[in-house]
Amino acid sequence: MMGEDKFDTSPEWVDGETKALEAPGDHRAELRLWLRLLTCSTLVESEIRRRLREEFDSTLPRFDLMAQLERAPDGMVLGEVSKRMMVSPGNITVLVERLTESGHISRTTLPTDRRVQVIALTPFGRAEFEKMAATHADWISELFAGVSPQDSSVLMDELAKLKRSIIAALARNS
Amino acid sequence: MMGEDKFDTSPEWVDGETKALEAPGDHRAELRLWLRLLTCSTLVESEIRRRLREEFDSTLPRFDLMAQLERAPDGMVLGEVSKRMMVSPGNITVLVERLTESGHISRTTLPTDRRVQVIALTPFGRAEFEKMAATHADWISELFAGVSPQDSSVLMDELAKLKRSIIAALARNS
DNA sequence: CCAAACAATTTTAAGCTTGAAATTTCTCCC
DNA sequence: GGGAGAAATTTCAAGCTTAAAATTGTTTGG
């Protein structure tokens, strides 16, 4: 899905008022937008992964899981973690195993329903996470440094619209 | 890295002219922006992956590799494919094996430099890709349907700024 | 010429990810 | 009470991804 430059040499089809003149099924503009979005997110994501590994010997999924738990001092049910992280339940199982082994999180079976596993940050895990989170925020800030507060605000709004569009489309299709 | 909603209940820190009053090291705005961007791209990406699997029994990496080759009628060197797709070289090796087995691409060792492998779409691979690409474009169009051409244009510009910011930061750090 | 450096690719080991099937536990209704 | 079905989680098989080491081939300076 990479390779935004794939389209960089095609003619600009954007003239603002010829929408009606576009060939039917011409989706160049949306494709270009999607590829640019994907490029941005891939660049940031792979840099963050690299730094987490180098500076903390950790990974993005582990960081994300701990980030979820930080907001839930009383712990969280596995299924809830899975939904919030938008990953499959089987995925969580493996992550939780490793993070439990390394002492970052604790897991408890709910006494009232023995199907349910609750996980929470240990004090050690919380301390480690706080260090990572502060550095992580600095990294993002550094990568986004060239975007002015005004642009940032516009981007937030426009991405909100895009998010609504995506969610609406997904809802229609189900 | 998921969980944009993680911040949805925090107070809005954005008032447009109090940047100077923010606590030092306060990167909430950038983090929120990054999480929103990531949410959008994850939603689209996982939907596209799902559909590629269901409708074409294919995967995103395979589609991307073929998309690169479509633009190179004379084929492309493996290293070039790896760079364009922004994935590691070892990754390409595996993808190329599968796509060669399934008859979608051909591979040739360059006679003048036997280290170099050139891959290209076969006629079958090209035909298959064209079907997939047309449908893929429709999917993206559908997911982005709620974004007006004006918004789309603004997003393109703002994402271009963000992309420059990221690339500049990466360049500084190397 | 030829050894050292370099380049392209593959291999390896480890981890992430998914969907589907299996397992365990609970709930609810007859 | 007991069994059907639902819910939470785990297991499984397959594929993707990476960094680092290894392999193979080429170039180049002495």
Coordinates of C-alpha atoms (C1' of nucleotides) in Angstrom, one line a residue:
Chain A
M1 CA 0.0 0.0 0.0
M2 CA 3.1 2.2 0.0
G3 CA 4.4 4.2 -2.9
E4 CA 2.7 7.5 -2.9
D5 CA 5.1 8.7 -5.5
K6 CA 3.5 6.2 -7.8
F7 CA 1.0 8.9 -8.8
D8 CA 3.2 11.9 -8.6
T9 CA 3.7 12.1 -12.3
S10 CA 0.1 11.7 -13.4
P11 CA -1.7 14.8 -14.6
E12 CA -3.4 16.9 -12.0
W13 CA -7.1 16.2 -12.4
V14 CA -8.1 18.7 -9.8
D15 CA -9.5 21.9 -11.1
G16 CA -12.2 22.4 -8.6
E17 CA -15.3 22.6 -10.9
T18 CA -14.9 19.9 -13.4
K19 CA -16.1 17.1 -11.1
A20 CA -18.9 16.4 -13.5
L21 CA -16.4 16.0 -16.3
E22 CA -14.4 13.3 -14.7
A23 CA -14.6 9.9 -16.2
P24 CA -17.0 7.7 -14.3
G25 CA -15.1 5.6 -11.8
D26 CA -12.2 8.1 -11.7
H27 CA -11.0 7.8 -8.2
R28 CA -7.5 9.3 -8.6
A29 CA -8.0 12.1 -6.0
E30 CA -9.1 9.7 -3.3
L31 CA -6.3 7.3 -4.1
R32 CA -3.7 10.0 -3.9
L33 CA -5.1 11.2 -0.6
W34 CA -5.2 7.7 0.8
L35 CA -1.6 7.0 -0.3
R36 CA -0.4 10.3 1.3
L37 CA -2.1 9.5 4.5
L38 CA -0.7 6.1 4.6
T39 CA 2.8 7.4 3.8
C40 CA 2.6 9.7 6.8
S41 CA 1.4 7.1 9.2
T42 CA 3.9 4.5 8.0
L43 CA 6.8 6.9 8.3
V44 CA 5.9 7.8 11.9
E45 CA 5.0 4.3 12.9
S46 CA 8.2 2.7 11.7
E47 CA 10.4 5.4 13.3
I48 CA 8.6 5.0 16.6
R49 CA 9.0 1.2 16.4
R50 CA 12.7 1.6 15.7
R51 CA 13.2 4.0 18.6
L52 CA 11.2 1.9 21.0
R53 CA 13.4 -1.1 20.2
E54 CA 16.7 0.9 20.4
E55 CA 16.0 3.0 23.4
F56 CA 13.8 0.7 25.4
D57 CA 14.2 -2.7 23.9
S58 CA 10.4 -2.8 23.5
T59 CA 7.8 -2.9 20.8
L60 CA 4.8 -0.8 19.7
P61 CA 2.2 -3.4 20.6
R62 CA 3.6 -3.7 24.2
F63 CA 3.6 0.1 24.5
D64 CA 0.1 0.3 23.3
L65 CA -1.1 -2.4 25.6
M66 CA 0.5 -0.6 28.6
A67 CA -1.0 2.7 27.4
Q68 CA -4.5 1.2 27.6
L69 CA -3.8 -0.1 31.1
E70 CA -2.5 3.1 32.3
R71 CA -5.9 4.6 31.9
A72 CA -7.5 1.8 33.9
P73 CA -6.0 1.7 37.4
D74 CA -8.3 -1.1 38.3
G75 CA -7.3 -3.2 35.4
M76 CA -9.1 -4.2 32.2
V77 CA -10.8 -7.3 30.8
L78 CA -8.9 -8.9 27.9
G79 CA -11.8 -8.5 25.5
E80 CA -12.0 -4.8 26.3
V81 CA -8.3 -4.4 25.6
S82 CA -8.7 -6.3 22.3
K83 CA -11.5 -4.0 21.2
R84 CA -9.7 -0.8 22.2
M85 CA -6.5 -1.8 20.5
M86 CA -8.4 -3.0 17.4
V87 CA -6.6 -6.2 17.3
S88 CA -7.7 -9.8 17.4
P89 CA -8.3 -11.5 20.8
G90 CA -5.7 -14.1 20.0
N91 CA -3.2 -11.4 19.6
I92 CA -3.7 -10.1 23.1
T93 CA -3.1 -13.6 24.6
V94 CA 0.5 -13.6 23.4
L95 CA 1.2 -10.0 24.4
V96 CA -0.2 -10.6 27.8
E97 CA 2.0 -13.7 28.3
R98 CA 5.2 -11.8 27.5
L99 CA 4.3 -8.8 29.6
T100 CA 3.3 -11.0 32.5
E101 CA 6.6 -12.9 32.3
S102 CA 8.6 -9.6 32.3
G103 CA 6.7 -8.4 35.3
H104 CA 5.0 -5.4 33.6
I105 CA 1.5 -6.5 34.1
S106 CA -0.5 -8.8 36.4
R107 CA -3.4 -11.0 35.5
T108 CA -6.2 -12.2 37.6
T109 CA -9.2 -14.5 36.9
L110 CA -12.4 -12.8 37.9
P111 CA -13.8 -14.8 40.9
T112 CA -17.4 -14.2 39.8
D113 CA -16.8 -15.3 36.2
R114 CA -13.9 -17.6 35.7
R115 CA -13.9 -17.1 32.0
V116 CA -12.8 -13.5 32.4
Q117 CA -9.2 -12.4 32.8
V118 CA -8.4 -9.0 34.2
I119 CA -5.0 -7.5 33.6
A120 CA -3.4 -4.4 35.2
L121 CA -0.1 -2.6 35.3
T122 CA 2.2 -3.6 38.1
P123 CA 4.0 -0.7 39.9
F124 CA 7.1 -1.7 38.0
G125 CA 5.2 -1.7 34.7
R126 CA 3.7 1.6 35.5
A127 CA 7.0 3.2 36.2
E128 CA 8.5 1.7 33.0
F129 CA 5.6 2.9 31.0
E130 CA 5.8 6.4 32.3
K131 CA 9.4 6.7 31.3
M132 CA 8.5 5.4 27.8
A133 CA 5.4 7.6 27.4
A134 CA 7.2 10.8 28.2
T135 CA 9.9 10.0 25.7
H136 CA 7.4 8.8 23.1
A137 CA 5.5 12.2 23.4
D138 CA 8.8 14.0 22.7
W139 CA 9.4 11.9 19.6
I140 CA 5.9 12.6 18.2
S141 CA 6.4 16.3 19.0
E142 CA 9.7 16.2 17.2
L143 CA 8.3 14.5 14.1
F144 CA 5.4 17.0 14.0
A145 CA 7.5 20.0 14.7
G146 CA 7.1 21.4 11.2
V147 CA 3.3 21.6 11.5
S148 CA 2.1 24.9 12.9
P149 CA -0.6 25.0 15.6
Q150 CA -3.0 26.4 12.9
D151 CA -2.2 23.6 10.5
S152 CA -2.5 21.1 13.3
S153 CA -5.9 22.3 14.2
V154 CA -7.0 22.2 10.6
L155 CA -5.7 18.7 10.3
M156 CA -7.5 17.6 13.4
D157 CA -10.8 18.8 12.0
E158 CA -10.3 17.3 8.5
L159 CA -9.2 14.0 9.9
A160 CA -12.3 14.0 12.1
K161 CA -14.4 14.3 8.9
L162 CA -12.4 11.6 7.3
K163 CA -12.9 9.3 10.3
R164 CA -16.6 9.9 10.3
S165 CA -16.7 9.1 6.6
I166 CA -14.8 5.9 7.1
I167 CA -16.9 4.8 10.0
A168 CA -20.1 5.6 8.1
A169 CA -19.0 3.6 5.2
L170 CA -18.1 0.6 7.4
A171 CA -21.5 0.8 9.1
R172 CA -23.3 0.9 5.7
N173 CA -21.4 -2.3 4.8
S174 CA -22.5 -4.4 7.7
Chain B
M1 CA -0.6 2.8 19.0
M2 CA -4.3 2.5 18.8
G3 CA -6.9 4.1 21.0
E4 CA -7.5 7.6 20.0
D5 CA -10.4 7.7 22.3
K6 CA -7.8 7.5 25.1
F7 CA -7.7 11.3 25.0
D8 CA -11.2 12.1 24.1
T9 CA -12.2 13.0 27.6
S10 CA -9.2 15.1 28.4
P11 CA -9.8 18.9 28.6
E12 CA -9.3 20.7 25.4
W13 CA -6.0 22.5 25.7
V14 CA -6.4 24.3 22.4
D15 CA -7.3 27.9 22.7
G16 CA -5.2 29.2 19.9
E17 CA -3.2 31.8 21.7
T18 CA -2.0 30.2 25.0
K19 CA 0.8 28.2 23.4
A20 CA 3.2 30.1 25.6
L21 CA 1.2 29.1 28.7
E22 CA 1.4 25.4 28.1
A23 CA 3.5 23.5 30.5
P24 CA 6.9 22.7 29.1
G25 CA 6.9 19.3 27.5
D26 CA 3.1 19.4 26.9
H27 CA 2.6 17.5 23.7
R28 CA -1.1 16.7 24.0
A29 CA -2.1 18.3 20.7
E30 CA 0.5 16.5 18.7
L31 CA -0.3 13.2 20.4
R32 CA -4.0 13.6 19.7
L33 CA -3.3 14.5 16.1
W34 CA -1.0 11.4 15.7
L35 CA -3.6 9.1 17.2
R36 CA -6.3 10.4 15.0
L37 CA -4.2 10.0 11.9
L38 CA -3.3 6.5 13.0
T39 CA -6.9 5.6 13.6
C40 CA -7.9 6.7 10.1
S41 CA -5.1 4.8 8.5
T42 CA -5.7 1.6 10.6
L43 CA -9.4 1.6 9.9
V44 CA -8.9 1.9 6.1
E45 CA -6.0 -0.5 6.0
S46 CA -7.7 -3.3 8.0
E47 CA -10.9 -3.0 5.9
I48 CA -8.8 -3.2 2.7
R49 CA -7.0 -6.2 4.0
R50 CA -10.2 -7.9 4.8
R51 CA -11.8 -7.2 1.4
L52 CA -8.7 -8.3 -0.5
R53 CA -8.7 -11.6 1.4
E54 CA -12.5 -12.1 1.0
E55 CA -12.9 -11.0 -2.6
F56 CA -9.6 -11.9 -4.1
D57 CA -8.0 -14.3 -1.7
S58 CA -5.0 -12.0 -1.7
T59 CA -3.2 -9.8 0.7
L60 CA -2.1 -6.1 0.9
P61 CA 1.6 -6.8 0.5
R62 CA 1.0 -8.8 -2.7
F63 CA -1.3 -6.1 -4.0
D64 CA 1.3 -3.4 -3.3
L65 CA 4.1 -5.3 -4.9
M66 CA 2.0 -5.8 -8.0
A67 CA 1.1 -2.1 -8.0
Q68 CA 4.8 -1.2 -8.1
L69 CA 5.4 -3.6 -11.0
E70 CA 2.4 -2.3 -12.9
R71 CA 4.3 1.0 -13.3
A72 CA 7.4 -0.7 -14.5
P73 CA 6.6 -2.6 -17.7
D74 CA 10.2 -3.6 -18.1
G75 CA 10.4 -5.0 -14.6
M76 CA 12.1 -3.8 -11.5
V77 CA 15.1 -4.7 -9.5
L78 CA 14.3 -6.3 -6.1
G79 CA 16.2 -3.6 -4.2
E80 CA 14.2 -0.9 -5.9
V81 CA 11.0 -2.6 -5.0
S82 CA 12.1 -2.9 -1.4
K83 CA 12.8 0.8 -1.3
R84 CA 9.6 1.9 -2.9
M85 CA 7.5 -0.3 -0.7
M86 CA 9.5 0.9 2.4
V87 CA 9.9 -2.7 3.6
S88 CA 13.0 -4.7 4.4
P89 CA 14.8 -6.6 1.6
G90 CA 14.2 -9.9 3.3
N91 CA 10.5 -9.3 3.1
I92 CA 10.6 -9.0 -0.7
T93 CA 12.3 -12.3 -1.0
V94 CA 9.3 -14.1 0.5
L95 CA 6.7 -12.2 -1.4
V96 CA 8.5 -12.7 -4.7
E97 CA 8.7 -16.5 -4.0
R98 CA 4.9 -16.7 -3.5
L99 CA 4.0 -14.5 -6.4
T100 CA 6.3 -16.4 -8.7
E101 CA 4.8 -19.7 -7.6
S102 CA 1.3 -18.5 -8.3
G103 CA 2.3 -17.2 -11.8
H104 CA 1.7 -13.5 -11.2
I105 CA 5.3 -12.4 -11.7
S106 CA 8.4 -13.5 -13.4
R107 CA 11.9 -13.2 -12.2
T108 CA 15.1 -13.0 -14.1
T109 CA 18.7 -12.8 -13.1
L110 CA 20.4 -9.9 -14.9
P111 CA 23.0 -11.3 -17.3
T112 CA 25.4 -8.4 -16.8
D113 CA 25.3 -8.6 -13.0
R114 CA 24.3 -11.9 -11.6
R115 CA 23.6 -10.5 -8.1
V116 CA 20.6 -8.6 -9.5
Q117 CA 17.1 -10.1 -9.8
V118 CA 14.6 -8.4 -12.0
I119 CA 10.9 -9.1 -11.5
A120 CA 8.0 -8.2 -13.7
L121 CA 4.2 -8.8 -14.0
T122 CA 3.3 -11.7 -16.2
P123 CA 0.3 -11.2 -18.5
F124 CA -1.7 -13.2 -16.1
G125 CA -0.5 -11.2 -13.2
R126 CA -1.2 -8.0 -15.0
A127 CA -4.8 -9.0 -15.8
E128 CA -5.4 -10.1 -12.2
F129 CA -3.9 -6.9 -10.9
E130 CA -6.1 -4.7 -13.1
K131 CA -9.2 -6.4 -11.8
M132 CA -8.1 -5.9 -8.2
A133 CA -6.9 -2.3 -8.7
A134 CA -10.2 -1.2 -10.2
T135 CA -12.1 -2.7 -7.3
H136 CA -9.6 -1.3 -4.8
A137 CA -10.1 2.2 -6.1
D138 CA -13.8 1.8 -5.7
W139 CA -13.3 0.7 -2.1
I140 CA -11.2 3.7 -1.3
S141 CA -13.7 6.0 -3.0
E142 CA -16.5 4.5 -0.9
L143 CA -14.6 4.9 2.4
F144 CA -13.7 8.5 1.5
A145 CA -17.1 9.4 0.2
G146 CA -18.0 11.6 3.1
V147 CA -15.1 13.9 2.4
S148 CA -16.0 16.7 0.1
P149 CA -13.6 17.7 -2.8
Q150 CA -12.8 20.9 -0.9
D151 CA -11.9 19.0 2.3
S152 CA -10.0 16.5 0.3
S153 CA -7.9 19.2 -1.2
V154 CA -7.3 20.8 2.2
L155 CA -6.3 17.4 3.6
M156 CA -3.9 16.8 0.7
D157 CA -2.1 20.1 1.4
E158 CA -2.0 19.6 5.2
L159 CA -0.7 16.1 4.9
A160 CA 1.9 17.3 2.5
K161 CA 3.1 19.7 5.2
L162 CA 3.1 16.9 7.7
K163 CA 5.0 14.6 5.4
R164 CA 7.6 17.3 5.0
S165 CA 7.8 17.8 8.7
I166 CA 8.4 14.1 9.3
I167 CA 10.9 13.7 6.6
A168 CA 12.8 16.8 7.9
A169 CA 12.8 15.4 11.4
L170 CA 14.1 12.0 10.2
A171 CA 16.8 13.8 8.2
R172 CA 17.9 15.8 11.2
N173 CA 18.3 12.6 13.1
S174 CA 20.7 10.8 10.8
Chain C
dC1 C1' 46.2 -9.9 -10.5
dC2 C1' 43.9 -10.0 -6.3
dA3 C1' 42.4 -9.0 -1.8
dA4 C1' 39.5 -6.0 0.4
dA5 C1' 35.5 -3.4 0.1
dC6 C1' 31.1 -3.1 -1.5
dA7 C1' 26.4 -4.5 -3.3
dA8 C1' 22.3 -7.4 -3.9
dT9 C1' 20.0 -10.8 -2.1
dT10 C1' 18.8 -14.7 1.1
dT11 C1' 18.6 -16.8 5.4
dT12 C1' 17.6 -16.9 10.2
dA13 C1' 15.4 -16.0 14.6
dA14 C1' 12.1 -13.7 16.8
dG15 C1' 7.9 -11.5 17.2
dC16 C1' 3.4 -9.7 15.4
dT17 C1' -1.2 -10.6 13.2
dT18 C1' -5.2 -12.8 11.7
dG19 C1' -9.3 -15.9 11.2
dA20 C1' -11.0 -20.0 12.4
dA21 C1' -11.5 -23.9 15.4
dA22 C1' -11.3 -25.5 20.0
dT23 C1' -11.8 -25.0 25.0
dT24 C1' -13.7 -23.5 29.2
dT25 C1' -17.2 -21.4 31.7
dC26 C1' -21.5 -19.4 32.4
dT27 C1' -26.6 -18.4 31.5
dC28 C1' -31.0 -19.3 30.6
dC29 C1' -34.9 -21.8 29.7
dC30 C1' -37.5 -26.1 29.7
Chain D
dG1 C1' -31.4 -29.9 37.3
dG2 C1' -29.7 -30.2 32.9
dG3 C1' -28.7 -29.3 28.3
dA4 C1' -28.4 -25.8 24.5
dG5 C1' -26.3 -21.9 23.3
dA6 C1' -23.6 -17.9 24.2
dA7 C1' -19.4 -15.6 25.9
dA8 C1' -14.3 -15.1 26.9
dT9 C1' -10.2 -16.8 25.9
dT10 C1' -6.7 -19.8 23.9
dT11 C1' -4.8 -22.6 20.3
dC12 C1' -3.5 -23.2 15.7
dA13 C1' -1.8 -22.6 11.0
dA14 C1' -0.3 -19.4 7.9
dG15 C1' 1.6 -15.3 6.6
dC16 C1' 4.0 -10.8 7.4
dT17 C1' 7.9 -8.1 9.2
dT18 C1' 12.3 -6.9 10.9
dA19 C1' 17.4 -6.7 12.0
dA20 C1' 21.3 -9.0 11.7
dA21 C1' 24.2 -12.4 9.8
dA22 C1' 25.5 -15.0 5.9
dT23 C1' 26.0 -15.7 0.9
dT24 C1' 27.1 -14.6 -3.6
dG25 C1' 28.9 -11.7 -7.0
dT26 C1' 31.3 -7.4 -8.5
dT27 C1' 34.6 -3.7 -8.3
dT28 C1' 38.7 -1.4 -7.3
dG29 C1' 43.1 0.1 -5.4
dG30 C1' 47.6 -1.4 -4.9

